[in-house]
Amino acid sequence: MSDTSASGQSSSASTPPSSLPSPQISSLTLSDEEVSKADKAHAVELKAQANKAFTSHDFPGAAKLYGDAIDKNPYDATLWCNRAYARMKLEEFGYALADASHAIKVDPKYAKAYYRRATCYLQILKPQSAIADFKKVLALEPKNEVVRGQMTATQKLIRKIEFEKAIEVEGEKDPVVRCQEIIAEGGCDVESSYTGPKLTLTDGDYGITKEFILGMIQWFKDGKALPKRYVWEIVLGAYKHFQQEPSLVDVELADGVTCDVIGDVHGQFYDMLHLYGMTGEPSEKHYLLMNGDLVDRGSWSIEVILTAFSYKWLYPKFFYINRGNHEAKDMNRTYGFEGEAKTKHGEQSYKLFAHVFTALPLATLISATKPPATQGKAILSEGLKRFFVVHGGLFSKDDVTLDDVRKIDRIGRQPGQEGLMCELLWTDPQVAPGRGPSKRGVGIAFGPDVTRKWCTLNGVTGIIRSHEVRQDGYEIEHDGLCTTVFSAPNYVDQAGNKGAYIRIDSTGTQQYYQFDASPHPAMKPMAYVQGGLGSLMM
C-alpha cells in the first residue's frame, strides 16, 4: 500500500482518462481512396499495441493507440469498433457511440459494431435505440442466442420502465409516509431471532450511537444483514436531516477544523472502510463530505449507503453527502443498486432509498474562516478561500449563481437529461476552451475559460468535483481552478487506479491523500444487475 500526500496547488501526475475525438469523427467520408500498404501495416502494428494495452487495463492508452491506428487507416472498421470498446471502459459513451457508428459506416455488415452501439445506448439510458441495433445483429447472426437473450431482457426493461411511469402518473404514496404507516401498523418489527448490534430504543423511538455503527460495520464484514426495520430507521434518521438542508449546503471551517472531501465510492465497501481508517471518524473538529455516487457498480452498495446514512444520522453537522448522478432511479435500475436493495431488503426498502436520494443536497460550499498565508492569484471572497463541491460540474450558460443552485427544488425530483440539476450531476471538464458535447452522451463539457469566468462571478476559489476515474485518484485541472477527486481504487476491479481524498483546513489549504485498493470477498461488480444485462454494463 502506498498512502501518500501532497499539498498546495501543485499539479497531479495523473494521466487524463479521456481521449479526444479523432478528426475523422466529423470529417470521414467513405470513398475508394487508397491507403498505402505502409500505412496499413503501421495501423496493424498500432492495433497490436492497443490490444496489449487494453488487455493490461490501460484503457486510456488503448484508446489513444487505436486512434493513432485510425489516423493511418480510417477504413478499417475493427479499429473504430475497438476504440469504441476502450472508450466504453472509460465511460465515454458519447464518444464510443460515435466510434461504433463510424465502424458501421465503414462496414454496414459488421455485427460487432452494432452490438457495441447497442451497449452504448443502454449505458446512456436509451434502451429503445439499443433494441434496433440488437435486431441488426440478429439479422446478420440469426443464431446468436446470447444477443437474442439480451434483446429480450432489454424489451422487458422497457416494459418495466413504462409500467413504473404509469404508476407515477397515478400518484403512488410517498415512500417515507408509506414506511411510517407500515411501522405504525406493526408490519416491520425487528425479528426476535436477530442477535446483531442494537439501536437504542427510548419511549418507542429508535436512536443511534457510535457503538452501533462500529458493530454494524463488523456485522457487514461478517456477511450479515440488518433487519429491515433497522434499515428503515437509519434511512429515515438521515432523511430528517437531508430534507432540512438547502440544495447548496454552506459549511464553514472554523479555526482548527478540517474537512475531507471524498469522491465516488460506488459500492466498494471494503475500500471505503480503508478510506475511513485514513480520514478518521467525523467529529466537531473534522468533517467528512462524500461527493456523490456512493452506490451502483460495486456489489456492497447497501453496506456503503447504510454506513454513510448512519453517520449522517449520528453526526448531522459533521458528516455531509452530495447527490451524484448515480443517486437516481434510472441509474439504479441499470447499474445494480435497485436489484441489490430489493434482494437484500425488499421492494419497499428500495422505494424508500430512491425517494431519500432525491433529498440529498446538490452541492456544498466549503468556506475558510482564516485568510490564506499567501494569496497569490487565488480568487477570494472577502479575503477568504471557498470551494464549490459538486459531483459533476458547471453549466451550459455563464450566468448561473450560487443562489440559483440554492433555489433548485430537488426533493422528489430526478435529474433528467437537461437543466441545472442534470448539469450539476453530469458535466465534465475539458482541455479546450468554451463548451463542447459530452463524451458521456449526457450533459456538456466545459473548458478552463468557463471555469474561470464562473469562479470569478461567484467569488469561488475553486471547484472540487468527482464523477470520473483518475489514475492517481485526483487531478488538478483548469489552471488550478478545477480538481477531480475519485475514491474508488481499482474501479470495478479493472481500472487499476488509486483512490484519493482532499483535506481542506480553515485557511483553505488543500492536501491530497492517495490509497490503493483493499482485498474484498469473492463477489464481482454488478452482481445484482437485473434481467441478465450485468455483463453489458462492465
Coordinates of C-alpha atoms in Angstrom, one line a residue:
M1 CA 0.0 0.0 0.0
S2 CA 1.3 3.5 -0.8
D3 CA -0.6 6.2 1.2
T4 CA 1.0 9.5 0.2
S5 CA 0.0 13.2 0.4
A6 CA 0.9 16.4 -1.4
S7 CA -0.2 19.9 -0.5
G8 CA -1.0 23.1 -2.3
Q9 CA -1.9 23.6 -5.9
S10 CA 0.8 21.5 -7.5
S11 CA -0.3 19.5 -10.5
S12 CA -1.2 15.9 -10.2
A13 CA 0.8 13.5 -12.3
S14 CA -2.4 11.7 -13.2
T15 CA -2.9 10.7 -16.8
P16 CA -6.2 12.2 -18.1
P17 CA -8.5 9.2 -18.8
S18 CA -10.3 10.7 -21.8
S19 CA -9.1 10.7 -25.3
L20 CA -10.0 13.5 -27.7
P21 CA -12.3 12.6 -30.7
S22 CA -10.3 11.8 -33.8
P23 CA -10.7 14.3 -36.5
Q24 CA -12.3 11.6 -38.6
I25 CA -15.4 11.6 -36.4
S26 CA -16.6 14.7 -38.2
S27 CA -14.7 14.6 -41.5
L28 CA -14.5 11.0 -42.6
T29 CA -16.2 10.4 -46.0
L30 CA -16.0 7.0 -47.4
S31 CA -14.6 6.7 -50.9
D32 CA -12.3 4.5 -52.9
E33 CA -9.3 6.5 -51.7
E34 CA -6.4 4.2 -51.3
V35 CA -4.5 3.7 -48.1
S36 CA -0.8 2.9 -48.7
K37 CA 0.5 -0.6 -47.8
A38 CA 2.9 1.1 -45.4
D39 CA 0.1 2.9 -43.6
K40 CA -2.0 -0.3 -43.4
A41 CA 1.0 -2.2 -42.0
H42 CA 1.6 0.6 -39.4
A43 CA -2.0 0.5 -38.4
V44 CA -1.8 -3.2 -37.8
E45 CA 1.2 -2.7 -35.6
L46 CA -0.5 0.1 -33.6
K47 CA -3.6 -2.1 -33.3
A48 CA -1.5 -4.9 -31.7
Q49 CA 0.0 -2.4 -29.3
A50 CA -3.5 -1.1 -28.4
N51 CA -4.8 -4.6 -27.9
K52 CA -2.0 -5.3 -25.5
A53 CA -2.7 -2.0 -23.6
F54 CA -6.4 -3.0 -23.4
T55 CA -5.6 -6.4 -22.0
S56 CA -3.5 -4.7 -19.4
H57 CA -6.4 -2.5 -18.4
D58 CA -4.6 0.6 -19.7
F59 CA -7.8 1.9 -21.4
P60 CA -6.6 5.5 -21.9
G61 CA -3.5 4.2 -23.7
A62 CA -5.5 1.7 -25.7
A63 CA -7.9 4.4 -26.9
K64 CA -5.0 6.6 -27.9
L65 CA -3.3 3.8 -29.8
Y66 CA -6.5 2.8 -31.6
G67 CA -6.9 6.5 -32.6
D68 CA -3.3 6.6 -33.9
A69 CA -4.1 3.4 -36.0
I70 CA -7.3 5.1 -37.3
D71 CA -5.2 8.0 -38.4
K72 CA -3.2 5.6 -40.6
N73 CA -6.1 3.6 -41.9
P74 CA -9.6 5.1 -41.2
Y75 CA -11.2 2.4 -43.4
D76 CA -10.6 -0.5 -41.0
A77 CA -13.9 -0.9 -39.2
T78 CA -12.3 -3.0 -36.4
L79 CA -10.2 0.0 -35.3
W80 CA -13.3 2.1 -34.8
C81 CA -15.1 -0.7 -33.0
N82 CA -12.1 -1.5 -30.7
R83 CA -11.7 2.2 -29.8
A84 CA -15.4 2.3 -29.0
Y85 CA -14.9 -0.6 -26.6
A86 CA -11.9 1.2 -24.9
R87 CA -14.0 4.4 -24.6
M88 CA -16.8 2.4 -23.0
K89 CA -14.4 1.2 -20.4
L90 CA -13.6 4.9 -19.7
E91 CA -17.4 5.6 -19.5
E92 CA -17.1 7.9 -22.6
F93 CA -20.3 6.5 -24.0
G94 CA -20.9 9.5 -26.3
Y95 CA -17.5 9.1 -28.0
A96 CA -17.9 5.4 -28.1
L97 CA -21.3 5.7 -29.8
A98 CA -19.7 7.9 -32.5
D99 CA -16.9 5.4 -33.0
A100 CA -19.3 2.4 -33.3
S101 CA -21.4 4.4 -35.8
H102 CA -18.3 5.1 -37.9
A103 CA -17.4 1.4 -37.8
I104 CA -20.9 0.7 -39.2
K105 CA -20.4 3.4 -41.9
V106 CA -17.2 1.7 -42.9
D107 CA -18.7 -1.8 -42.9
P108 CA -22.5 -2.0 -42.7
K109 CA -22.4 -5.7 -42.1
Y110 CA -20.1 -5.6 -39.1
A111 CA -22.2 -7.2 -36.4
K112 CA -19.9 -6.4 -33.5
A113 CA -20.2 -2.6 -34.3
Y114 CA -24.0 -2.8 -33.9
Y115 CA -23.5 -4.7 -30.7
R116 CA -21.1 -2.1 -29.3
R117 CA -23.5 0.7 -30.2
A118 CA -26.5 -1.1 -28.6
T119 CA -24.5 -1.4 -25.4
C120 CA -23.7 2.3 -25.6
Y121 CA -27.4 3.1 -25.9
L122 CA -28.1 1.0 -22.8
Q123 CA -25.4 2.9 -20.9
I124 CA -26.9 6.3 -21.8
L125 CA -30.4 5.1 -20.9
K126 CA -31.8 4.8 -24.4
P127 CA -32.9 1.1 -24.5
Q128 CA -35.3 1.6 -27.4
S129 CA -32.4 2.5 -29.6
A130 CA -30.5 -0.5 -28.3
I131 CA -33.3 -2.8 -29.5
A132 CA -32.9 -1.5 -33.1
D133 CA -29.2 -2.4 -33.0
F134 CA -29.8 -5.8 -31.4
K135 CA -32.1 -6.6 -34.2
K136 CA -29.4 -5.6 -36.7
V137 CA -27.0 -8.1 -35.0
L138 CA -29.6 -10.8 -35.2
A139 CA -30.3 -10.1 -38.9
L140 CA -26.6 -10.7 -39.5
E141 CA -26.2 -13.5 -37.0
P142 CA -29.6 -15.2 -36.6
K143 CA -28.2 -18.0 -34.4
N144 CA -26.7 -15.6 -31.8
E145 CA -28.7 -16.7 -28.8
V146 CA -26.7 -14.5 -26.4
V147 CA -27.7 -11.4 -28.2
R148 CA -31.3 -12.6 -28.5
G149 CA -31.4 -13.1 -24.8
Q150 CA -30.0 -9.6 -24.2
M151 CA -32.6 -8.1 -26.6
T152 CA -35.4 -9.9 -24.7
A153 CA -34.0 -8.6 -21.4
T154 CA -33.9 -5.1 -22.8
Q155 CA -37.5 -5.4 -24.0
K156 CA -38.5 -6.4 -20.5
L157 CA -36.6 -3.5 -19.1
I158 CA -38.6 -1.1 -21.4
R159 CA -41.9 -2.6 -20.3
K160 CA -40.8 -2.2 -16.7
I161 CA -39.9 1.5 -17.2
E162 CA -43.3 2.1 -18.9
F163 CA -45.1 0.4 -16.0
E164 CA -43.3 2.5 -13.4
K165 CA -44.1 5.7 -15.3
A166 CA -47.8 4.7 -15.4
I167 CA -47.7 4.2 -11.6
E168 CA -46.1 7.6 -11.0
V169 CA -48.8 9.3 -13.1
E170 CA -51.4 7.6 -11.0
G171 CA -49.8 9.0 -7.9
E172 CA -48.2 6.4 -5.7
K173 CA -47.9 7.2 -2.0
D174 CA -44.7 8.9 -0.7
P175 CA -42.4 6.0 0.3
V176 CA -41.4 7.8 3.5
V177 CA -45.1 8.1 4.5
R178 CA -45.8 4.5 3.5
C179 CA -42.9 3.1 5.5
Q180 CA -44.0 5.1 8.6
E181 CA -47.5 3.7 8.2
I182 CA -46.2 0.1 7.9
I183 CA -44.1 0.7 11.1
A184 CA -47.1 2.1 12.9
E185 CA -49.2 -0.9 11.9
G186 CA -46.7 -3.2 13.4
G187 CA -45.7 -4.6 9.9
C188 CA -42.0 -4.1 10.3
D189 CA -40.8 -5.1 13.7
V190 CA -37.3 -6.4 14.5
E191 CA -37.2 -10.2 14.3
S192 CA -36.8 -11.9 17.7
S193 CA -34.0 -14.1 16.3
Y194 CA -31.8 -11.0 15.5
T195 CA -28.6 -11.1 17.5
G196 CA -26.6 -8.2 15.9
P197 CA -25.9 -4.7 17.0
K198 CA -28.8 -2.8 18.6
L199 CA -30.2 0.7 18.0
T200 CA -31.2 2.4 21.2
L201 CA -35.0 2.5 22.0
T202 CA -36.5 5.2 24.2
D203 CA -40.2 5.7 24.5
G204 CA -40.8 3.9 21.2
D205 CA -38.2 6.0 19.3
Y206 CA -35.0 4.5 17.9
G207 CA -31.7 6.3 18.3
I208 CA -28.2 5.6 17.0
T209 CA -24.8 5.5 18.7
K210 CA -21.2 5.3 17.6
E211 CA -21.1 1.8 19.2
F212 CA -24.0 0.7 16.9
I213 CA -22.2 1.9 13.8
L214 CA -19.0 0.1 14.7
G215 CA -20.9 -3.0 15.4
M216 CA -22.9 -2.7 12.2
I217 CA -19.7 -2.4 10.2
Q218 CA -18.3 -5.6 11.7
W219 CA -21.7 -7.3 11.2
F220 CA -21.5 -6.4 7.5
K221 CA -17.9 -7.6 7.3
D222 CA -19.2 -10.9 8.7
G223 CA -21.5 -11.1 5.7
K224 CA -24.7 -10.5 7.6
A225 CA -27.7 -8.2 7.0
L226 CA -29.5 -5.8 9.3
P227 CA -33.2 -6.3 10.0
K228 CA -35.5 -4.3 7.6
R229 CA -36.8 -2.2 10.5
Y230 CA -33.2 -1.0 11.3
V231 CA -32.6 -0.3 7.6
W232 CA -35.7 1.9 7.5
E233 CA -34.8 3.7 10.8
I234 CA -31.4 4.5 9.5
V235 CA -32.7 5.9 6.2
L236 CA -35.4 7.8 7.9
G237 CA -33.0 9.1 10.5
A238 CA -30.7 10.5 7.8
Y239 CA -33.7 11.8 5.8
K240 CA -34.9 14.1 8.5
H241 CA -31.6 16.0 8.2
F242 CA -31.3 15.9 4.4
Q243 CA -34.8 17.4 4.0
Q244 CA -33.8 20.3 6.2
E245 CA -30.7 21.2 4.2
P246 CA -30.8 23.5 1.2
S247 CA -29.8 22.4 -2.3
L248 CA -26.5 24.2 -1.7
V249 CA -25.2 23.5 1.8
D250 CA -22.8 26.0 3.5
V251 CA -20.0 24.6 5.6
E252 CA -17.7 27.0 7.4
L253 CA -14.3 25.7 8.7
A254 CA -13.6 27.4 12.0
D255 CA -10.1 27.6 13.3
G256 CA -8.7 24.1 13.9
V257 CA -11.4 22.4 11.8
T258 CA -10.7 20.3 8.7
C259 CA -13.0 18.8 6.1
D260 CA -12.2 15.7 3.9
V261 CA -13.8 15.6 0.5
I262 CA -14.4 12.1 -0.7
G263 CA -15.2 11.2 -4.3
D264 CA -17.1 8.3 -5.9
V265 CA -17.2 5.1 -3.8
H266 CA -19.6 3.1 -6.0
G267 CA -20.4 0.3 -3.6
Q268 CA -16.8 -0.6 -2.9
F269 CA -17.4 -1.2 0.9
Y270 CA -14.0 -2.5 1.8
D271 CA -12.2 0.3 0.1
M272 CA -14.5 2.8 1.9
L273 CA -13.6 1.2 5.3
H274 CA -9.9 1.6 4.4
L275 CA -10.6 5.2 3.4
Y276 CA -12.4 5.9 6.7
G277 CA -9.5 4.4 8.5
M278 CA -7.3 7.1 6.9
T279 CA -9.7 10.1 7.3
G280 CA -10.8 9.2 10.8
E281 CA -14.3 9.5 12.0
P282 CA -16.4 12.7 11.7
S283 CA -16.2 15.0 14.8
E284 CA -16.6 18.6 15.8
K285 CA -13.0 19.2 14.6
H286 CA -13.1 17.0 11.5
Y287 CA -15.9 16.9 8.9
L288 CA -16.4 14.4 6.1
L289 CA -18.1 15.3 2.8
M290 CA -19.0 12.4 0.4
N291 CA -19.4 13.9 -3.1
G292 CA -21.9 11.5 -4.6
D293 CA -22.0 8.2 -6.4
L294 CA -22.0 6.1 -3.2
V295 CA -24.0 3.3 -4.9
D296 CA -24.1 1.2 -8.1
R297 CA -21.5 -0.9 -9.9
G298 CA -19.9 -2.2 -6.7
S299 CA -21.8 -5.1 -5.1
W300 CA -21.8 -3.7 -1.5
S301 CA -23.8 -0.6 -2.2
I302 CA -26.3 -1.3 0.6
E303 CA -23.5 -1.6 3.1
V304 CA -21.9 1.6 1.8
I305 CA -25.1 3.7 1.9
L306 CA -26.3 2.4 5.3
T307 CA -22.9 3.2 6.8
A308 CA -22.9 6.7 5.3
F309 CA -26.5 7.4 6.3
S310 CA -25.8 6.1 9.9
Y311 CA -23.0 8.7 10.2
K312 CA -25.4 11.4 8.9
W313 CA -28.0 10.4 11.4
L314 CA -25.5 10.5 14.3
Y315 CA -23.4 13.5 13.2
P316 CA -25.6 15.7 11.0
K317 CA -23.3 18.8 11.3
F318 CA -20.1 16.9 10.8
F319 CA -21.0 14.5 8.0
Y320 CA -22.3 15.6 4.6
I321 CA -23.4 13.9 1.4
N322 CA -23.9 15.5 -2.0
R323 CA -26.0 13.7 -4.6
G324 CA -24.3 12.1 -7.6
N325 CA -25.7 11.1 -10.9
H326 CA -26.0 7.5 -9.6
E327 CA -28.3 8.5 -6.8
A328 CA -31.1 8.4 -9.4
K329 CA -33.8 5.8 -10.3
D330 CA -32.7 5.3 -13.9
M331 CA -29.1 4.7 -13.0
N332 CA -30.0 2.4 -10.1
R333 CA -32.2 0.4 -12.4
T334 CA -29.3 0.0 -14.9
Y335 CA -26.2 -0.3 -12.7
G336 CA -27.3 -2.6 -9.8
F337 CA -28.5 -0.7 -6.7
E338 CA -32.1 -1.4 -7.4
G339 CA -31.5 -5.1 -7.7
E340 CA -29.3 -5.2 -4.7
A341 CA -31.7 -3.2 -2.4
K342 CA -34.6 -5.4 -3.4
T343 CA -32.6 -8.6 -3.0
K344 CA -31.3 -7.7 0.5
H345 CA -34.3 -5.8 1.9
G346 CA -37.3 -5.9 -0.4
E347 CA -39.1 -3.6 -2.8
Q348 CA -40.4 -1.1 -0.3
S349 CA -36.9 -0.5 1.0
Y350 CA -35.7 0.3 -2.5
K351 CA -38.6 2.8 -2.9
L352 CA -37.5 4.4 0.4
F353 CA -33.9 4.7 -0.7
A354 CA -34.9 6.1 -4.1
H355 CA -37.0 8.9 -2.6
V356 CA -34.4 9.8 0.1
F357 CA -31.8 10.1 -2.7
T358 CA -33.8 13.0 -4.1
A359 CA -33.4 14.8 -0.7
L360 CA -29.6 14.7 -0.9
P361 CA -28.2 18.3 -1.4
L362 CA -26.8 19.0 -4.9
A363 CA -23.6 20.9 -3.8
T364 CA -21.7 22.1 -0.8
L365 CA -19.8 25.4 -0.4
I366 CA -16.8 25.0 1.9
S367 CA -15.7 28.3 3.3
A368 CA -12.4 29.1 5.1
T369 CA -12.6 31.4 8.1
K370 CA -8.9 32.4 8.2
P371 CA -7.1 34.2 5.4
P372 CA -4.6 32.2 3.3
A373 CA -0.9 32.5 4.2
T374 CA -0.2 33.7 0.7
Q375 CA -2.9 35.0 -1.6
G376 CA -1.2 34.7 -5.0
K377 CA -3.7 34.8 -7.8
A378 CA -6.4 33.0 -5.9
I379 CA -10.0 34.1 -6.3
L380 CA -11.2 35.1 -2.8
S381 CA -14.4 36.1 -1.2
E382 CA -13.9 38.9 1.3
G383 CA -10.2 37.8 1.6
L384 CA -11.1 34.2 2.2
K385 CA -11.0 31.0 0.1
R386 CA -14.1 29.0 -0.6
F387 CA -14.7 25.9 -2.7
F388 CA -17.7 24.7 -4.6
V389 CA -18.0 21.0 -4.2
V390 CA -20.3 19.2 -6.7
H391 CA -20.4 15.8 -8.2
G392 CA -20.3 16.7 -11.9
G393 CA -19.5 20.3 -12.8
L394 CA -20.6 23.6 -14.4
F395 CA -23.3 24.7 -16.7
S396 CA -24.4 25.3 -20.3
K397 CA -24.8 29.0 -19.6
D398 CA -22.5 31.6 -17.9
D399 CA -24.7 33.4 -15.6
V400 CA -25.6 30.7 -13.1
T401 CA -25.1 31.9 -9.5
L402 CA -24.8 30.2 -6.1
D403 CA -28.2 31.5 -5.3
D404 CA -29.6 29.8 -8.4
V405 CA -28.2 26.5 -7.1
R406 CA -29.7 27.1 -3.6
K407 CA -33.1 27.7 -5.1
I408 CA -33.3 24.4 -7.0
D409 CA -36.4 22.4 -5.9
R410 CA -34.9 19.0 -5.7
I411 CA -36.9 16.7 -3.3
G412 CA -38.9 14.2 -5.2
R413 CA -37.3 15.0 -8.5
Q414 CA -35.0 13.1 -10.8
P415 CA -32.1 14.8 -12.6
G416 CA -33.4 14.2 -16.1
Q417 CA -31.4 14.9 -19.2
E418 CA -31.1 18.7 -19.1
G419 CA -31.4 21.7 -16.8
L420 CA -29.4 22.8 -13.8
M421 CA -29.7 19.7 -11.7
C422 CA -28.7 17.5 -14.6
E423 CA -25.6 19.6 -15.3
L424 CA -24.6 19.7 -11.6
L425 CA -24.5 15.9 -11.6
W426 CA -23.3 15.1 -15.1
T427 CA -20.9 17.6 -16.7
D428 CA -17.2 17.2 -17.1
P429 CA -14.2 19.5 -17.6
Q430 CA -12.4 19.6 -21.0
V431 CA -9.0 20.8 -22.1
A432 CA -10.3 23.0 -24.9
P433 CA -11.8 26.4 -24.1
G434 CA -15.5 27.0 -24.3
R435 CA -18.1 24.2 -24.2
G436 CA -18.4 21.0 -26.1
P437 CA -20.5 17.9 -26.4
S438 CA -20.4 15.4 -23.5
K439 CA -18.2 12.4 -24.1
R440 CA -20.8 10.6 -22.0
G441 CA -23.8 11.4 -24.1
V442 CA -25.4 13.3 -21.2
G443 CA -24.7 16.9 -20.2
I444 CA -21.9 19.0 -21.6
A445 CA -18.1 19.5 -21.3
F446 CA -16.8 22.9 -20.0
G447 CA -13.4 24.4 -20.6
P448 CA -10.9 26.3 -18.4
D449 CA -12.2 29.7 -19.5
V450 CA -15.8 28.7 -18.5
T451 CA -14.5 27.7 -15.1
R452 CA -12.5 30.9 -14.5
K453 CA -15.5 33.1 -15.6
W454 CA -17.9 31.2 -13.2
C455 CA -15.5 31.2 -10.3
T456 CA -14.9 34.9 -10.7
L457 CA -18.6 35.7 -11.0
N458 CA -19.3 33.8 -7.8
G459 CA -16.2 34.5 -5.7
V460 CA -15.2 30.9 -5.6
T461 CA -11.5 29.9 -5.3
G462 CA -12.0 26.5 -7.0
I463 CA -14.4 23.7 -8.0
I464 CA -13.9 20.3 -6.5
R465 CA -15.8 17.6 -8.4
S466 CA -15.7 13.8 -8.8
H467 CA -17.6 11.8 -11.4
E468 CA -14.6 10.5 -13.3
V469 CA -11.8 8.0 -12.7
R470 CA -8.4 9.5 -12.3
Q471 CA -5.5 7.1 -12.4
D472 CA -3.8 8.8 -9.4
G473 CA -7.1 9.3 -7.6
Y474 CA -7.2 13.0 -8.2
E475 CA -6.2 15.6 -10.8
I476 CA -5.8 19.4 -10.7
E477 CA -7.1 20.9 -13.9
H478 CA -8.1 24.3 -15.4
D479 CA -5.1 26.2 -14.1
G480 CA -5.8 25.0 -10.5
L481 CA -9.5 26.1 -10.5
C482 CA -11.0 22.6 -11.0
T483 CA -9.9 19.5 -9.1
T484 CA -11.3 16.0 -9.7
V485 CA -11.2 13.5 -6.8
F486 CA -12.2 9.8 -7.2
S487 CA -12.3 7.5 -4.2
A488 CA -13.0 4.0 -5.7
P489 CA -9.5 2.4 -6.2
N490 CA -9.2 -0.2 -8.9
Y491 CA -12.6 0.8 -10.0
V492 CA -14.9 -2.2 -10.8
D493 CA -11.9 -4.5 -10.2
Q494 CA -10.5 -3.4 -13.6
A495 CA -9.2 0.2 -13.8
G496 CA -6.0 -0.2 -11.7
N497 CA -6.4 3.4 -10.4
K498 CA -5.6 4.7 -7.0
G499 CA -8.3 6.3 -4.8
A500 CA -7.9 9.7 -3.2
Y501 CA -9.4 12.3 -0.9
I502 CA -8.8 16.0 -0.3
R503 CA -8.3 17.6 3.1
I504 CA -9.2 21.3 3.5
D505 CA -8.3 23.4 6.6
S506 CA -9.6 26.7 8.0
T507 CA -7.3 28.7 5.7
G508 CA -8.4 26.9 2.6
T509 CA -5.1 24.9 2.2
Q510 CA -5.7 21.6 0.5
Q511 CA -3.8 18.3 1.0
Y512 CA -4.2 15.3 -1.3
Y513 CA -4.1 11.7 0.0
Q514 CA -3.9 8.6 -2.1
F515 CA -4.6 5.0 -1.3
D516 CA -4.7 1.6 -3.0
A517 CA -7.5 -1.0 -3.3
S518 CA -8.2 -3.3 -0.4
P519 CA -9.0 -7.1 -0.7
H520 CA -12.7 -8.0 -0.7
P521 CA -14.7 -11.2 -0.7
A522 CA -15.1 -13.0 -4.0
M523 CA -18.1 -11.2 -5.5
K524 CA -17.9 -9.5 -8.8
P525 CA -19.1 -5.9 -9.5
M526 CA -22.6 -5.5 -11.0
A527 CA -23.7 -8.8 -9.3
Y528 CA -27.2 -7.5 -8.7
V529 CA -28.0 -6.0 -12.2
Q530 CA -31.4 -7.3 -13.1
G531 CA -32.5 -9.0 -16.3
G532 CA -29.2 -10.6 -17.3
L533 CA -27.7 -7.3 -18.5
G534 CA -24.9 -7.1 -16.0
S535 CA -22.2 -8.3 -18.4
L536 CA -23.1 -5.5 -20.8
M537 CA -22.6 -2.8 -18.2
M538 CA -19.0 -3.7 -17.3

